[in-house]
Coordinates of C-alpha atoms in Angstrom, one line a residue:
M1 CA 6.7 6.2 -13.3
I2 CA 5.7 2.8 -11.7
L3 CA 2.3 2.0 -10.2
E4 CA 2.4 -0.4 -7.3
V5 CA -0.9 -2.2 -6.8
A6 CA -1.7 -4.1 -3.6
M7 CA -4.9 -6.0 -3.0
L8 CA -5.6 -5.9 0.7
Q9 CA -8.0 -8.1 2.6
V10 CA -8.4 -7.0 6.2
K11 CA -9.5 -9.4 8.9
E12 CA -13.2 -9.1 9.7
G13 CA -14.0 -6.6 12.4
L14 CA -10.7 -4.7 12.1
T15 CA -11.5 -2.3 9.2
E16 CA -11.9 0.8 11.4
E17 CA -8.7 0.2 13.3
F18 CA -6.9 -0.6 10.0
E19 CA -8.0 2.7 8.4
L20 CA -6.8 4.7 11.5
Q21 CA -3.4 3.0 11.4
F22 CA -3.2 3.4 7.6
K23 CA -3.5 7.2 8.1
K24 CA -0.4 7.0 10.4
A25 CA 1.4 4.8 7.9
S26 CA 0.6 7.2 5.1
A27 CA 3.1 9.7 6.6
I28 CA 5.8 7.1 6.4
I29 CA 5.4 6.1 2.8
S30 CA 4.9 9.7 1.6
S31 CA 8.3 10.7 3.1
M32 CA 10.3 8.1 1.0
K33 CA 12.6 8.8 -1.8
G34 CA 10.9 8.3 -5.2
Y35 CA 7.4 8.4 -3.8
I36 CA 5.0 10.3 -6.0
S37 CA 1.5 9.7 -4.5
H38 CA -0.8 7.0 -3.1
E39 CA -4.4 6.3 -2.5
L40 CA -6.4 3.7 -0.6
Q41 CA -9.8 2.5 -2.0
K42 CA -12.4 0.5 -0.1
C43 CA -14.5 -2.1 -1.9
I44 CA -18.2 -1.3 -2.0
E45 CA -19.3 -5.0 -2.3
A46 CA -17.0 -6.3 0.5
D47 CA -16.0 -3.7 3.0
H48 CA -13.0 -5.6 4.3
K49 CA -11.3 -5.4 0.9
Y50 CA -9.1 -2.5 -0.2
I51 CA -6.8 -1.6 -3.1
L52 CA -3.7 0.4 -2.4
L53 CA -2.2 2.3 -5.4
V54 CA 1.2 3.9 -5.0
K55 CA 3.1 5.8 -7.7
W56 CA 6.9 5.6 -7.5
E57 CA 9.5 7.2 -9.7
T58 CA 11.2 3.8 -10.2
L59 CA 10.6 0.1 -9.3
E60 CA 13.8 0.2 -7.2
D61 CA 12.4 3.2 -5.1
H62 CA 9.8 0.7 -3.9
T63 CA 11.5 -2.7 -3.9
E64 CA 14.9 -1.6 -2.6
G65 CA 14.5 1.9 -1.2
F66 CA 11.3 1.6 0.8
R67 CA 11.3 -2.1 1.5
G68 CA 14.9 -2.0 2.6
S69 CA 14.5 1.0 4.9
A70 CA 14.0 1.4 8.7
Q71 CA 10.7 3.2 7.9
Y72 CA 9.4 0.0 6.3
L73 CA 9.8 -1.8 9.6
E74 CA 7.4 0.7 11.2
W75 CA 5.0 0.4 8.2
K76 CA 5.0 -3.4 8.8
R77 CA 4.4 -2.9 12.5
L78 CA 1.4 -0.7 11.9
L79 CA -0.3 -2.7 9.2
H80 CA 0.8 -6.2 8.5
H81 CA -1.1 -7.8 11.3
F82 CA -4.4 -6.7 9.7
Y83 CA -4.1 -8.8 6.6
D84 CA -5.4 -12.3 5.9
P85 CA -4.2 -13.5 3.5
F86 CA -1.0 -11.5 3.1
P87 CA -1.4 -9.1 0.1
T88 CA -0.2 -9.7 -3.4
V89 CA 1.8 -6.7 -4.7
E90 CA 2.4 -6.1 -8.4
H91 CA 4.0 -3.3 -10.3
Y92 CA 2.7 -1.7 -13.5
E93 CA 4.0 0.7 -16.1
N94 CA 1.9 3.0 -18.2
I95 CA 1.1 2.2 -21.8
D96 CA 1.0 5.3 -24.0
L97 CA -2.3 5.1 -25.9
R98 CA -1.9 8.3 -28.0

């Protein structure tokens, strides 16, 4: 399992519209091969900042499957104009602490 982490900064005054559009975009990402789950968290101290956490079966499910799909074009159309600056996206793997 891979965890995608994206730090999102939404342009001032657009947070409500962003959240509405993100609900629509959630249906897109959740339909993709290798998708496990996702959540969007809003920062308490700065209400225009969010963190997106997406669990994928493999890195390639995100970087090749989702990003290379027609559905990703719709995702971009719905969301990318809200961001300033454009988000940094990183991928993490779990460390077994047992």
